[in-house]
C-alpha positions as a printed NumPy array, in Angstrom:
array([[ 91.384,  84.262, 129.99 ],
       [ 91.637,  88.427, 129.222],
       [ 88.237,  89.832, 129.473],
       [ 87.351,  89.424, 125.966],
       [ 83.884,  89.731, 126.026],
       [ 84.315,  93.188, 127.299],
       [ 87.771,  94.84 , 125.991],
       [ 86.783,  93.341, 122.084],
       [ 83.719,  95.948, 122.023],
       [ 86.178,  98.839, 122.631],
       [ 87.457,  97.556, 119.135],
       [ 83.572,  99.164, 117.904],
       [ 84.555,  96.516, 115.711],
       [ 86.769,  98.266, 112.866],
       [ 85.848,  94.835, 111.155],
       [ 82.229,  94.001, 111.85 ],
       [ 81.655,  97.471, 109.819],
       [ 81.992,  95.531, 106.625],
       [ 79.803,  92.889, 107.808],
       [ 76.961,  95.205, 109.19 ],
       [ 77.392,  97.659, 106.249],
       [ 77.369,  94.471, 103.509],
       [ 73.423,  94.147, 105.638],
       [ 72.238,  96.569, 105.559],
       [ 73.035,  96.809, 101.538],
       [ 71.784,  93.702, 101.189],
       [ 68.523,  95.223, 103.003],
       [ 68.691,  98.451, 101.252],
       [ 68.98 ,  97.069,  97.5  ],
       [ 66.718,  94.321,  97.726],
       [ 63.771,  96.026,  95.575],
       [ 63.682,  99.872,  94.648],
       [ 60.728, 101.235,  96.55 ],
       [ 62.293,  99.954, 100.025],
       [ 65.972, 100.758,  98.739],
       [ 64.158, 104.4  ,  98.147],
       [ 63.002, 104.99 , 101.826],
       [ 66.119, 103.524, 103.66 ],
       [ 69.161, 103.909, 100.668],
       [ 70.381, 107.515, 100.913],
       [ 71.285, 108.658, 104.631],
       [ 71.726, 105.499, 106.263],
       [ 73.533, 103.687, 103.646],
       [ 76.252, 107.031, 104.359],
       [ 75.836, 106.621, 107.869],
       [ 76.682, 103.162, 107.877],
       [ 79.549, 104.348, 105.889],
       [ 80.992, 106.797, 107.678],
       [ 80.274, 104.28 , 110.94 ],
       [ 82.284, 101.625, 109.838],
       [ 85.3  , 104.638, 108.826],
       [ 84.843, 105.636, 112.141],
       [ 85.407, 102.509, 114.001],
       [ 87.929, 101.225, 111.208],
       [ 90.197, 104.059, 112.393],
       [ 89.353, 103.609, 116.052],
       [ 90.894,  99.72 , 115.717],
       [ 94.082, 100.991, 114.099],
       [ 94.819, 103.378, 116.065],
       [ 93.606, 101.711, 119.681],
       [ 94.042,  98.206, 118.719],
       [ 97.283,  97.574, 120.397],
       [ 96.666,  99.28 , 123.317],
       [ 93.505,  97.589, 124.464],
       [ 95.467,  94.238, 123.86 ],
       [ 98.077,  95.293, 126.655],
       [ 95.919,  96.443, 128.837],
       [ 93.38 ,  93.647, 128.575],
       [ 95.835,  90.884, 128.126],
       [ 99.106,  92.28 , 129.88 ],
       [102.001,  90.216, 128.938],
       [100.224,  87.067, 128.871],
       [101.547,  86.469, 125.587],
       [ 99.384,  82.98 , 124.724],
       [ 96.451,  85.164, 124.994],
       [ 97.708,  87.997, 123.224],
       [ 98.75 ,  85.375, 120.658],
       [ 95.12 ,  84.283, 120.407],
       [ 93.566,  87.295, 119.805],
       [ 95.986,  88.23 , 117.302],
       [ 94.978,  84.812, 115.592],
       [ 91.384,  85.451, 115.858],
       [ 91.99 ,  89.054, 114.07 ],
       [ 93.49 ,  88.008, 111.169],
       [ 90.774,  85.603, 109.923],
       [ 87.89 ,  87.713, 111.687],
       [ 87.017,  89.81 , 108.566],
       [ 86.57 ,  86.366, 106.279],
       [ 84.139,  84.791, 109.512],
       [ 82.087,  87.777, 109.282],
       [ 81.904,  87.931, 105.025],
       [ 80.655,  84.377, 105.221],
       [ 78.148,  85.721, 108.012],
       [ 76.807,  88.979, 106.633],
       [ 73.627,  89.31 , 108.472],
       [ 69.905,  89.982, 106.99 ],
       [ 66.804,  91.911, 107.029],
       [ 65.527,  87.641, 108.721],
       [ 68.538,  87.624, 110.92 ],
       [ 67.088,  91.195, 112.662],
       [ 63.643,  90.16 , 112.724],
       [ 63.992,  86.727, 113.864],
       [ 66.853,  87.824, 116.638],
       [ 64.29 ,  90.337, 117.846],
       [ 67.167,  93.136, 117.882],
       [ 68.509,  90.673, 120.291],
       [ 72.148,  90.969, 119.766],
       [ 73.584,  87.515, 121.947],
       [ 70.881,  85.57 , 119.542],
       [ 72.35 ,  87.844, 116.689],
       [ 75.77 ,  86.394, 117.309],
       [ 74.64 ,  83.085, 117.922],
       [ 72.843,  82.764, 114.391],
       [ 75.54 ,  83.922, 112.773],
       [ 77.877,  81.786, 114.506],
       [ 76.102,  78.678, 113.661],
       [ 76.553,  79.597, 109.582],
       [ 79.831,  78.999, 110.382],
       [ 81.746,  75.595, 109.431],
       [ 82.502,  73.012, 112.055],
       [ 86.047,  73.463, 111.89 ],
       [ 85.944,  77.257, 112.056],
       [ 88.234,  79.1  , 115.129],
       [ 84.897,  81.027, 115.967],
       [ 83.241,  78.097, 116.952],
       [ 85.896,  75.97 , 118.272],
       [ 88.572,  78.749, 120.16 ],
       [ 86.732,  80.118, 122.963],
       [ 89.107,  83.762, 122.922],
       [ 88.09 ,  84.19 , 118.984],
       [ 84.177,  83.102, 119.926],
       [ 84.777,  85.595, 122.293],
       [ 86.249,  88.675, 119.842],
       [ 83.553,  88.055, 117.404],
       [ 80.986,  88.084, 119.775],
       [ 81.523,  91.488, 120.765],
       [ 82.5  ,  93.037, 118.027],
       [ 79.108,  92.316, 116.468],
       [ 77.606,  93.027, 119.563],
       [ 80.142,  96.2  , 119.814],
       [ 78.439,  97.159, 116.081],
       [ 75.373,  96.574, 116.658],
       [ 75.232,  99.102, 119.514],
       [ 76.489, 101.2  , 117.692],
       [ 74.034, 100.998, 115.453],
       [ 70.897, 101.308, 117.2  ],
       [ 71.964, 104.248, 119.074],
       [ 72.628, 106.475, 116.006],
       [ 69.799, 108.98 , 115.099],
       [ 70.018, 108.429, 111.191],
       [ 70.454, 104.544, 111.987],
       [ 68.056, 103.969, 114.489],
       [ 64.787, 103.612, 111.676],
       [ 66.849, 100.68 , 110.793],
       [ 65.848,  98.441, 113.73 ],
       [ 62.441, 100.092, 113.75 ],
       [ 59.538,  96.759, 114.002],
       [ 57.677,  98.19 , 110.914],
       [ 61.294,  99.171, 108.771],
       [ 61.961,  95.423, 109.327],
       [ 58.316,  94.602, 108.036],
       [ 58.576,  96.475, 105.223],
       [ 61.669,  95.059, 104.184],
       [ 60.672,  91.296, 104.614],
       [ 57.26 ,  92.246, 102.534],
       [ 59.09 ,  93.743,  99.966],
       [ 62.067,  90.501, 100.262],
       [ 59.253,  88.591,  99.429],
       [ 57.798,  90.33 ,  96.238],
       [ 61.64 ,  89.881,  94.78 ],
       [ 61.567,  86.597,  95.743],
       [ 58.425,  86.178,  93.326],
       [ 59.998,  88.05 ,  90.28 ],
       [ 62.86 ,  85.637,  90.654],
       [ 61.261,  82.231,  89.674],
       [ 62.668,  82.772,  85.851],
       [ 65.904,  83.537,  87.161],
       [ 66.139,  80.088,  89.164],
       [ 64.628,  78.207,  86.41 ],
       [ 67.371,  79.401,  83.917],
       [ 69.659,  78.109,  86.703],
       [ 68.818,  75.375,  87.077],
       [ 69.05 ,  74.984,  82.97 ],
       [ 72.41 ,  76.083,  83.357],
       [ 73.002,  73.37 ,  86.158],
       [ 71.761,  70.801,  83.91 ],
       [ 73.598,  71.633,  80.514],
       [ 76.995,  71.965,  82.848],
       [ 76.259,  68.816,  84.161],
       [ 75.813,  67.471,  80.559],
       [ 78.993,  69.294,  78.882],
       [ 81.475,  68.504,  81.773],
       [ 80.288,  65.73 ,  83.475],
       [ 79.854,  67.6  ,  86.669],
       [ 77.692,  65.576,  89.332],
       [ 74.453,  68.351,  89.613],
       [ 75.053,  67.805,  93.503],
       [ 78.065,  69.197,  92.942],
       [ 77.297,  72.158,  90.915],
       [ 74.984,  73.48 ,  93.506],
       [ 77.216,  73.585,  95.866],
       [ 78.969,  75.447,  93.688],
       [ 75.954,  78.128,  93.315],
       [ 75.12 ,  78.389,  96.826],
       [ 78.84 ,  79.507,  97.777],
       [ 79.404,  81.878,  94.606],
       [ 75.748,  83.14 ,  95.27 ],
       [ 77.   ,  83.473,  99.171],
       [ 80.368,  85.42 ,  97.977],
       [ 78.552,  87.492,  95.558],
       [ 75.028,  88.277,  97.021],
       [ 75.111,  91.752,  95.298],
       [ 76.763,  90.243,  92.288],
       [ 76.202,  88.436,  89.012],
       [ 77.11 ,  84.862,  90.966],
       [ 75.977,  82.833,  87.989],
       [ 78.427,  84.551,  85.807],
       [ 81.324,  83.462,  88.266],
       [ 80.151,  80.309,  88.413],
       [ 80.345,  80.718,  84.735],
       [ 83.981,  81.548,  84.746],
       [ 84.358,  79.181,  88.086],
       [ 83.923,  76.039,  85.326],
       [ 86.116,  77.179,  82.555],
       [ 88.984,  77.754,  85.888],
       [ 88.339,  74.829,  86.458],
       [ 88.964,  72.793,  82.701],
       [ 91.959,  75.397,  82.42 ],
       [ 93.486,  74.29 ,  85.548],
       [ 93.606,  70.818,  84.356],
       [ 95.186,  71.991,  80.811],
       [ 97.981,  73.963,  82.408],
       [101.707,  72.124,  82.674],
       [102.309,  71.303,  86.212],
       [105.501,  72.28 ,  87.142],
       [107.049,  71.22 ,  90.7  ],
       [110.695,  72.201,  90.168],
       [112.824,  68.962,  91.238],
       [110.297,  67.767,  93.945],
       [110.125,  64.359,  92.199],
       [107.807,  62.874,  89.048],
       [105.469,  61.284,  91.638],
       [104.626,  64.592,  93.087],
       [103.447,  65.921,  89.586],
       [101.858,  62.883,  88.747],
       [ 99.406,  63.4  ,  92.217],
       [ 98.487,  66.608,  91.453],
       [ 98.048,  66.377,  87.278],
       [ 95.381,  62.813,  88.898],
       [ 93.982,  65.63 ,  91.316],
       [ 93.701,  67.771,  88.697],
       [ 91.469,  66.256,  86.507],
       [ 89.614,  64.733,  89.707],
       [ 88.62 ,  67.976,  90.   ],
       [ 87.813,  69.114,  86.248],
       [ 85.217,  65.653,  86.773],
       [ 84.195,  66.93 ,  90.154],
       [ 84.541,  69.905,  91.413],
       [ 84.775,  68.882,  94.875],
       [ 87.733,  69.417,  96.065],
       [ 88.289,  67.285,  99.177],
       [ 87.178,  64.462,  96.602],
       [ 90.269,  66.091,  94.1  ],
       [ 92.842,  65.501,  96.983],
       [ 92.168,  63.005,  98.336],
       [ 95.432,  61.129,  97.783],
       [ 97.548,  65.376,  99.182],
       [ 96.153,  63.492, 102.739],
       [ 99.033,  61.228, 103.373],
       [102.302,  63.886, 103.053],
       [100.499,  66.288, 104.819],
       [ 99.968,  63.403, 107.672],
       [103.822,  62.594, 107.457],
       [105.789,  65.969, 106.352],
       [109.043,  65.219, 107.852],
       [111.701,  64.928, 105.376],
       [109.005,  66.245, 102.767],
       [107.534,  70.101, 104.158],
       [108.491,  71.261, 100.127],
       [106.337,  69.207,  98.641],
       [103.699,  69.039, 101.271],
       [104.022,  73.484, 100.305],
       [103.337,  72.331,  96.907],
       [ 99.831,  70.578,  97.484],
       [ 99.05 ,  72.586, 100.006],
       [ 98.422,  75.832,  97.65 ],
       [ 97.254,  73.514,  95.087],
       [ 94.334,  72.527,  97.194],
       [ 94.377,  75.78 ,  98.263],
       [ 94.2  ,  77.537,  94.526],
       [ 91.438,  74.572,  94.073],
       [ 89.396,  76.074,  97.058],
       [ 89.124,  79.787,  95.8  ],
       [ 88.423,  78.301,  92.246],
       [ 85.245,  77.034,  93.833],
       [ 84.771,  80.082,  96.158],
       [ 85.997,  78.464,  99.054],
       [ 87.385,  81.582, 100.135],
       [ 87.94 ,  80.441, 104.217],
       [ 89.688,  77.564, 103.128],
       [ 91.181,  78.731, 100.568],
       [ 93.322,  80.967, 102.854],
       [ 93.398,  78.723, 105.471],
       [ 95.722,  76.34 , 102.914],
       [ 98.026,  79.395, 101.587],
       [ 98.7  ,  80.084, 105.137],
       [ 99.899,  76.31 , 105.793],
       [102.151,  76.519, 102.279],
       [103.55 ,  79.387, 103.912],
       [103.945,  77.226, 107.17 ],
       [105.888,  74.161, 105.301],
       [107.69 ,  76.383, 103.256],
       [108.46 ,  79.614, 104.502],
       [110.64 ,  80.651, 101.745],
       [108.125,  80.757,  99.253],
       [105.98 ,  84.204,  99.138],
       [103.479,  83.378,  96.548],
       [101.102,  82.036,  99.559],
       [101.371,  85.749, 100.747],
       [100.615,  87.49 ,  97.415],
       [ 97.757,  85.053,  96.889],
       [ 96.23 ,  85.506, 100.081],
       [ 96.671,  88.981, 100.077],
       [ 94.898,  88.459,  95.899],
       [ 91.83 ,  87.316,  98.462],
       [ 91.967,  89.998, 100.69 ],
       [ 91.831,  92.547,  97.768],
       [ 88.96 ,  91.382,  96.665],
       [ 86.856,  91.307,  99.768],
       [ 87.897,  94.94 ,  99.885],
       [ 90.562,  94.787, 102.799],
       [ 92.905,  96.479, 101.759],
       [ 94.47 ,  96.88 , 105.209],
       [ 95.069,  93.11 , 105.405],
       [ 95.875,  93.049, 101.743],
       [ 98.422,  94.957, 101.996],
       [ 99.992,  93.586, 104.98 ],
       [100.295,  90.064, 102.708],
       [102.057,  92.12 , 100.333],
       [104.679,  93.516, 102.696],
       [105.003,  89.943, 104.029],
       [105.343,  88.738, 100.717],
       [107.854,  91.097,  99.795],
       [109.872,  90.601, 102.811],
       [110.526,  87.335, 102.768],
       [111.356,  88.007,  98.789],
       [113.777,  90.723, 100.065],
       [114.982,  87.628, 102.717],
       [115.89 ,  85.077, 100.143],
       [117.042,  87.478,  97.714],
       [114.096,  86.448,  94.684],
       [114.095,  89.461,  92.233],
       [111.166,  88.084,  90.607],
       [109.079,  87.738,  93.316],
       [110.18 ,  90.873,  95.063],
       [109.169,  92.641,  91.899],
       [105.693,  90.367,  91.609],
       [105.32 ,  92.376,  95.611],
       [105.676,  95.912,  93.938],
       [103.248,  95.243,  91.835],
       [100.682,  93.881,  93.975],
       [100.881,  96.679,  96.592],
       [100.347,  98.836,  93.176],
       [ 97.123,  97.101,  92.57 ],
       [ 96.06 ,  97.398,  96.253],
       [ 96.913, 101.201,  95.602],
       [ 94.554, 101.532,  92.387],
       [ 91.726, 100.149,  94.047],
       [ 92.164, 103.087,  96.835],
       [ 92.296, 105.257,  94.088],
       [ 95.647, 106.85 ,  94.764],
       [ 97.793, 106.766,  91.458],
       [100.605, 108.353,  92.122],
       [101.31 , 105.445,  95.046],
       [100.502, 102.951,  92.92 ],
       [102.606, 104.51 ,  90.005],
       [105.599, 104.761,  92.382],
       [104.883, 100.691,  93.022],
       [105.313, 100.062,  89.613],
       [108.198, 101.703,  88.665],
       [109.932, 100.322,  91.656],
       [108.471,  96.604,  90.145],
       [109.788,  98.079,  87.028],
       [113.136,  98.513,  87.8  ],
       [113.814,  95.072,  88.869],
       [111.515,  93.481,  86.19 ],
       [113.77 ,  95.455,  83.474],
       [117.367,  94.224,  84.998],
       [115.906,  90.423,  84.92 ],
       [114.744,  90.605,  81.94 ],
       [118.34 ,  92.093,  79.879],
       [119.814,  89.499,  82.486],
       [118.679,  86.395,  80.472],
       [116.147,  87.813,  76.919],
       [115.76 ,  83.867,  76.523],
       [113.827,  83.933,  80.33 ],
       [109.822,  84.137,  79.159],
       [108.451,  84.452,  82.093],
       [110.695,  87.255,  82.853],
       [110.142,  88.873,  79.297],
       [106.073,  88.964,  79.8  ],
       [106.432,  90.577,  83.643],
       [108.702,  93.415,  81.576],
       [105.746,  93.683,  79.375],
       [102.959,  93.411,  82.046],
       [104.944,  96.349,  84.113],
       [104.898,  98.813,  81.677],
       [101.419,  98.291,  80.816],
       [100.593,  98.938,  84.697],
       [102.409, 102.946,  84.346],
       [100.408, 102.906,  80.71 ],
       [ 97.391, 102.466,  83.25 ],
       [ 98.61 , 105.053,  85.826],
       [ 99.764, 107.426,  83.037],
       [ 96.588, 107.118,  81.519],
       [ 94.869, 107.935,  84.967],
       [ 97.015, 110.911,  85.603],
       [ 96.058, 111.92 ,  82.024],
       [100.044, 112.469,  80.614],
       [ 98.602, 110.388,  77.532],
       [102.543, 110.64 ,  75.866],
       [103.992, 109.011,  78.344],
       [101.394, 106.137,  78.62 ],
       [101.517, 106.137,  74.889],
       [105.469, 105.395,  75.427],
       [104.778, 102.685,  78.04 ],
       [102.88 , 100.593,  76.295],
       [104.556, 100.937,  73.111],
       [107.505,  99.362,  75.705],
       [104.831,  96.71 ,  76.866],
       [103.737,  96.351,  73.113],
       [107.263,  94.982,  71.729],
       [107.994,  92.499,  74.167],
       [104.636,  91.014,  73.322],
       [105.162,  90.897,  70.124],
       [108.316,  89.366,  69.801],
       [106.681,  86.502,  72.669],
       [103.546,  86.006,  70.769],
       [106.   ,  85.46 ,  67.338],
       [107.753,  83.396,  69.336],
       [104.708,  80.91 ,  69.824],
       [101.462,  81.582,  67.852],
       [100.209,  78.413,  69.776],
       [ 99.94 ,  80.242,  72.635],
       [ 97.414,  82.601,  73.544],
       [ 98.179,  84.125,  76.483],
       [100.834,  85.535,  74.549],
       [ 97.821,  86.009,  71.684],
       [ 95.91 ,  87.748,  73.247],
       [ 98.445,  89.861,  75.28 ],
       [ 98.812,  91.059,  71.98 ],
       [ 95.729,  92.165,  71.098],
       [ 95.034,  94.218,  74.57 ],
       [ 98.467,  96.192,  74.067],
       [ 97.115,  97.22 ,  70.395],
       [ 93.445,  97.865,  72.141],
       [ 95.272, 100.316,  74.839],
       [ 97.96 , 102.144,  72.117],
       [ 94.839, 102.674,  69.933],
       [ 92.333, 104.039,  73.276],
       [ 95.265, 106.224,  74.017],
       [ 95.129, 107.284,  70.089],
       [ 91.739, 108.23 ,  70.399],
       [ 92.131, 110.855,  73.533],
       [ 95.247, 111.829,  71.622],
       [ 93.341, 112.767,  68.299],
       [ 95.046, 110.501,  65.681],
       [ 92.467, 108.734,  64.585],
       [ 94.295, 106.816,  61.784],
       [ 96.727, 105.682,  64.371],
       [ 93.623, 104.407,  66.575],
       [ 92.234, 102.564,  63.975],
       [ 95.171, 100.824,  62.874],
       [ 95.412,  99.876,  66.525],
       [ 92.653,  98.57 ,  66.73 ],
       [ 92.669,  96.825,  63.347],
       [ 95.686,  94.841,  64.671],
       [ 93.897,  93.67 ,  68.363],
       [ 91.114,  92.537,  66.088],
       [ 93.07 ,  90.346,  63.708],
       [ 94.269,  88.53 ,  66.779],
       [ 90.895,  88.356,  68.187],
       [ 89.523,  86.854,  65.321],
       [ 91.808,  83.85 ,  65.639],
       [ 91.559,  83.49 ,  69.325],
       [ 87.644,  83.159,  69.018],
       [ 87.218,  80.992,  65.929],
       [ 89.979,  78.739,  68.422],
       [ 87.689,  79.209,  71.206],
       [ 84.326,  79.415,  70.158],
       [ 83.016,  78.369,  73.27 ],
       [ 84.994,  80.851,  75.444],
       [ 82.624,  83.458,  76.311],
       [ 85.557,  85.429,  77.163],
       [ 87.099,  85.944,  73.953],
       [ 84.396,  86.405,  72.484],
       [ 83.755,  89.173,  74.036],
       [ 87.045,  91.019,  73.192],
       [ 85.65 ,  90.488,  69.787],
       [ 82.748,  91.94 ,  69.902],
       [ 84.794,  94.835,  72.011],
       [ 86.599,  95.567,  69.243],
       [ 84.331,  95.427,  66.745],
       [ 82.623,  98.507,  68.821],
       [ 85.974, 100.411,  69.415],
       [ 86.802, 100.329,  65.394],
       [ 83.169, 101.301,  65.024],
       [ 83.407, 104.428,  67.333],
       [ 86.947, 105.246,  65.786],
       [ 84.673, 105.527,  62.113],
       [ 81.939, 107.209,  63.874],
       [ 84.504, 109.708,  64.747],
       [ 86.144, 109.737,  61.419],
       [ 82.163, 110.071,  60.273],
       [ 82.111, 106.71 ,  57.855],
       [ 78.415, 105.964,  59.181],
       [ 78.886, 102.701,  56.92 ],
       [ 81.337, 101.284,  58.206],
       [ 80.739, 102.326,  61.729],
       [ 77.277, 100.787,  61.409],
       [ 79.493,  97.508,  60.066],
       [ 81.219,  97.224,  63.322],
       [ 78.306,  97.906,  65.001],
       [ 76.459,  94.85 ,  63.943],
       [ 78.965,  92.98 ,  63.968],
       [ 79.184,  93.222,  67.892],
       [ 75.939,  93.127,  67.982],
       [ 75.618,  89.635,  66.506],
       [ 78.494,  88.419,  69.4  ],
       [ 76.611,  90.626,  72.458],
       [ 73.261,  89.146,  71.794],
       [ 74.648,  85.454,  70.773],
       [ 75.517,  85.927,  74.175],
       [ 72.918,  87.958,  75.94 ],
       [ 70.937,  84.776,  75.276],
       [ 73.673,  82.24 ,  76.397],
       [ 73.422,  83.237,  79.796],
       [ 70.337,  85.864,  80.588],
       [ 71.366,  86.808,  84.107],
       [ 74.996,  87.537,  83.426],
       [ 74.429,  91.62 ,  83.374],
       [ 77.858,  93.212,  82.385],
       [ 76.754,  90.93 ,  78.975],
       [ 73.294,  92.063,  79.056],
       [ 74.684,  95.655,  79.398],
       [ 76.735,  95.067,  76.743],
       [ 73.525,  94.003,  74.733],
       [ 72.199,  97.424,  75.265],
       [ 75.31 ,  99.506,  74.665],
       [ 75.335,  98.048,  70.795],
       [ 71.707,  98.319,  69.79 ],
       [ 71.919, 102.196,  71.286],
       [ 75.299, 101.999,  68.993],
       [ 73.542, 101.031,  65.86 ],
       [ 70.321, 103.432,  66.956],
       [ 72.783, 105.99 ,  66.423],
       [ 74.202, 104.783,  62.88 ],
       [ 70.343, 104.531,  61.498],
       [ 70.085, 108.485,  62.326],
       [ 73.014, 108.913,  61.161],
       [ 71.793, 107.329,  57.879],
       [ 68.584, 108.903,  57.918],
       [ 66.531, 105.955,  59.092],
       [ 64.447, 106.268,  61.683],
       [ 62.257, 103.378,  61.722],
       [ 65.422, 101.002,  62.249],
       [ 66.564, 103.919,  64.888],
       [ 63.639, 103.615,  66.926],
       [ 63.537, 100.146,  66.766],
       [ 67.256,  99.735,  68.179],
       [ 67.086, 102.533,  70.604],
       [ 64.006, 100.182,  71.855],
       [ 65.605,  96.949,  72.684],
       [ 68.468,  98.797,  74.306],
       [ 65.503, 100.871,  76.455],
       [ 64.237,  96.889,  77.314],
       [ 67.114,  95.797,  78.492],
       [ 68.131,  99.186,  80.28 ],
       [ 64.808,  99.231,  82.238],
       [ 64.99 ,  95.926,  83.234],
       [ 69.11 ,  96.348,  84.425],
       [ 67.71 ,  99.32 ,  86.137],
       [ 64.87 ,  98.277,  88.052],
       [ 67.307,  94.72 ,  89.198],
       [ 69.656,  97.24 ,  90.855],
       [ 68.344, 100.946,  92.087],
       [ 71.71 , 101.098,  94.262],
       [ 73.685, 100.825,  90.553],
       [ 74.503, 104.381,  88.736],
       [ 76.11 , 103.311,  85.724],
       [ 72.872, 100.891,  84.63 ],
       [ 70.432, 104.151,  86.452],
       [ 72.716, 106.851,  83.688],
       [ 72.322, 104.223,  81.076],
       [ 68.498, 104.206,  81.252],
       [ 68.176, 108.388,  81.306],
       [ 70.625, 108.083,  77.973],
       [ 68.104, 105.554,  76.424],
       [ 65.162, 107.771,  77.507],
       [ 67.106, 110.402,  76.637],
       [ 67.367, 108.718,  72.697],
       [ 63.239, 107.698,  72.809],
       [ 62.485, 111.22 ,  73.562],
       [ 64.491, 111.98 ,  69.86 ],
       [ 62.772, 109.424,  67.977],
       [ 58.86 , 110.464,  69.168],
       [ 56.99 , 112.446,  67.334],
       [ 54.872, 113.185,  69.653],
       [ 55.151, 115.681,  72.154],
       [ 53.23 , 114.849,  75.244],
       [ 55.729, 111.164,  74.63 ],
       [ 58.922, 113.004,  74.465],
       [ 57.658, 114.732,  78.05 ],
       [ 57.432, 111.698,  78.987],
       [ 60.651, 109.673,  78.2  ],
       [ 62.937, 112.944,  79.977],
       [ 60.666, 112.956,  82.639],
       [ 60.942, 109.855,  83.465],
       [ 64.82 , 110.003,  82.725],
       [ 65.092, 113.116,  84.271],
       [ 63.234, 111.381,  87.499],
       [ 66.672, 108.96 ,  87.735],
       [ 69.087, 111.474,  87.368],
       [ 67.744, 113.826,  90.306],
       [ 67.483, 110.789,  92.447],
       [ 70.852, 110.069,  91.662],
       [ 71.99 , 113.686,  92.406],
       [ 70.628, 113.72 ,  95.774],
       [ 72.024, 111.073,  96.779],
       [ 75.569, 112.344,  95.835],
       [ 75.892, 109.579,  92.554],
       [ 75.903, 111.25 ,  90.06 ],
       [ 79.346, 112.072,  88.027],
       [ 79.913, 115.82 ,  87.621],
       [ 80.098, 115.521,  84.313],
       [ 76.805, 114.776,  84.297],
       [ 75.578, 116.889,  86.617],
       [ 74.604, 119.463,  83.374],
       [ 72.538, 117.727,  81.981],
       [ 69.632, 117.605,  84.698],
       [ 69.367, 121.025,  83.99 ],
       [ 69.56 , 119.954,  79.92 ],
       [ 66.69 , 117.854,  80.345],
       [ 64.047, 120.428,  82.064],
       [ 65.272, 123.122,  79.452],
       [ 64.355, 120.918,  76.624],
       [ 60.787, 119.867,  78.567],
       [ 59.806, 123.289,  79.1  ],
       [ 60.854, 123.531,  75.515],
       [ 58.781, 120.828,  74.294],
       [ 55.977, 122.328,  75.94 ],
       [ 56.121, 126.167,  75.092],
       [ 56.086, 124.857,  71.233]])
C-alpha cells in the first residue's frame, strides 16, 4: 500500500477542517459564558486554517497522489474513492469537547473514537486505504491546530474542563426541551402510527445532522415529507406496472414505519439479480435513496444515489441529488463536481430538460458562494433551454413550470444586484406562466402555491420601487390564494406560516401608507397564526422569532394609536422571546440584533430614566460584542453611536 498514513498528512486535512471547525463551533456555542471566552479569535483562526488546508489540498492533491502511489492505479483509485466520501464521514463523526478530553489530546485515540461512530459497513472501517486517509487527515489538522498560537488555548486542559462544566450547566437547562420532544414523539405516534422506537431513531439522526440547528422542526418536516411521498403518484415510465406497485407499497410502508430497510425489503430481489433489470434496479435504488434522505441518513442516501447512477449511467438526476446533499452540507466544490457530472450526462444523452436543470443547480451553488453574477449567468443559460422546451410543447406542464422557475431565479438575482426593473420583468414573466398552470388545475396545491409566491415576489419588488398600491394588490392576491390553501390544510404548518407572512407584508404596506388601523388588523391576523405555531412547537426557533416579530409590529401600531399600555405589553412579549433566543445561541448575530431592537423599544416605553438607561445599556452591550467580532452589518454599526448618544442625553437631563 502506498504510504497513506504519512502522505495524507501532507494534505493537511483540507477536508477535516469542516469537521474540526464544526466541533469547535459546538464547543464554543454551548454556553454564553464559554462563547465569550473562546469564540472570538479562535473561531477566526479555525476558519482561516480550514481555508488554508483546503487550498493546499486543491493545489497539491494530484501531485501528492502521483508521488505516493506512482503508477499503482488500483491504489490511486482506492484513495480517490476514500476522498470522495470523506466529507460525509467527517460530518457524521464531528468531534466534541468530551472527545478531546477523553482522548487526552492523543490524536490516535481521537481517531479510534471517531471511527467507532461510523456504521460497520463504512468504507473507513472496512478499507485499509480509506481508514489511513481518514486517520491521517484528522491527525494532520489536529496537529496544525495544536501548533497555532491562537488555537493552543483550546487544547489546554483547564479550558476543556471549563467547557465540560458549561456543557453540564447547559444540559440542566434543557430538561424542558427533552420533555417537549418526548411529548412530540407521542403525538406523532398517535397521529401517524409510526413506532416510538423509529421516531427516536429519527430524532437522533436529525440531532446529529443539525447539532446547532432546529432539529425538532426538521423531524416535523421529515414526517410531513414521508406522508407527502406516500401521496405522490409513482411514475416509472415503461418499466412495468409491477414495479410501480412495488414502489407504492414501499412508500406506504415507509409512511407507517419511517424505517427504510423495513419498507424496502421487497427491493432486494431485484438488487441481487440485476441481469436484464438494470433500469428497474436504478429506479428502486433512487427510491430507496430518497427515503434515506428523508430520515437524515444522508451517507446511505448518497450511496444509493450513486448505485442508481451506476445502474443507469444515462440518468443525470442521481448526480443532481447527491449534489444537493453536498450543497446542504456546505461542501460547494463537491456539489459543483456532482452538478457538472450531471450536466455532462445530460449533454451526452441530449436531454435538454436535464441540461437546463443542471444550469439551475450550478446557479444555486453560486448563490451559496455569494456570487450573484455567476449565478445569474447560470440561470440565464438554463432559461434559454427552458424557453425552447416550453415553446416546443406548450401542453407540457412540467416544462412550463420549469420556465416559470427559471424566470423567478433570474428575478431573485436581479434583486440581489439591485436592479428592481429587471427583477420585476422576470417575476412578471414567471407570474404569467404560474397563472396559466394554476387556472388549468385549481386542485394542484403546488401550482397554487407557486402562484402565491410569484405575487409575493412582485409585491416585494414594488415595495422597493415605491409603488405602494401595486405592492398591496400583489400581496392581497397572494393572500387570497394562501387563505384557500391554509383552509384546505389546517394542519400544514408551512401553509399556515405562508398565510401569517402574507398578513404581515400587507400590514407593512398599510403602515407605510399611514393606515394604522388596517396595518394593526393585518398584524393581529398574523399574530394569531404565529402564536398558534409557536405554541405547537416551542423548540422551533423560526416560529418563535416569527412570534416575536409579530408582537413588535403590533407594539409599533399601538404606539401610533397612542395606546402606550398595549404597546408596552406587546413589546414585553417580544422581548421575552428575543431574550430566550439570544441566550440560546450567542453566535446568532440576527437574534442578538433582534434583542437590541427589543431593548430599544422597551426604553421608548419606560417613563423612568434609570430603566431607559438599563435597557439601552443592555442593547449596547449586544451591539458592541457583535461589532468586536466583525459580525455586525455595516448598516447597523451607526446604532452603536446613536445608543451612546441617547444614553448620554438621558443622563444629561
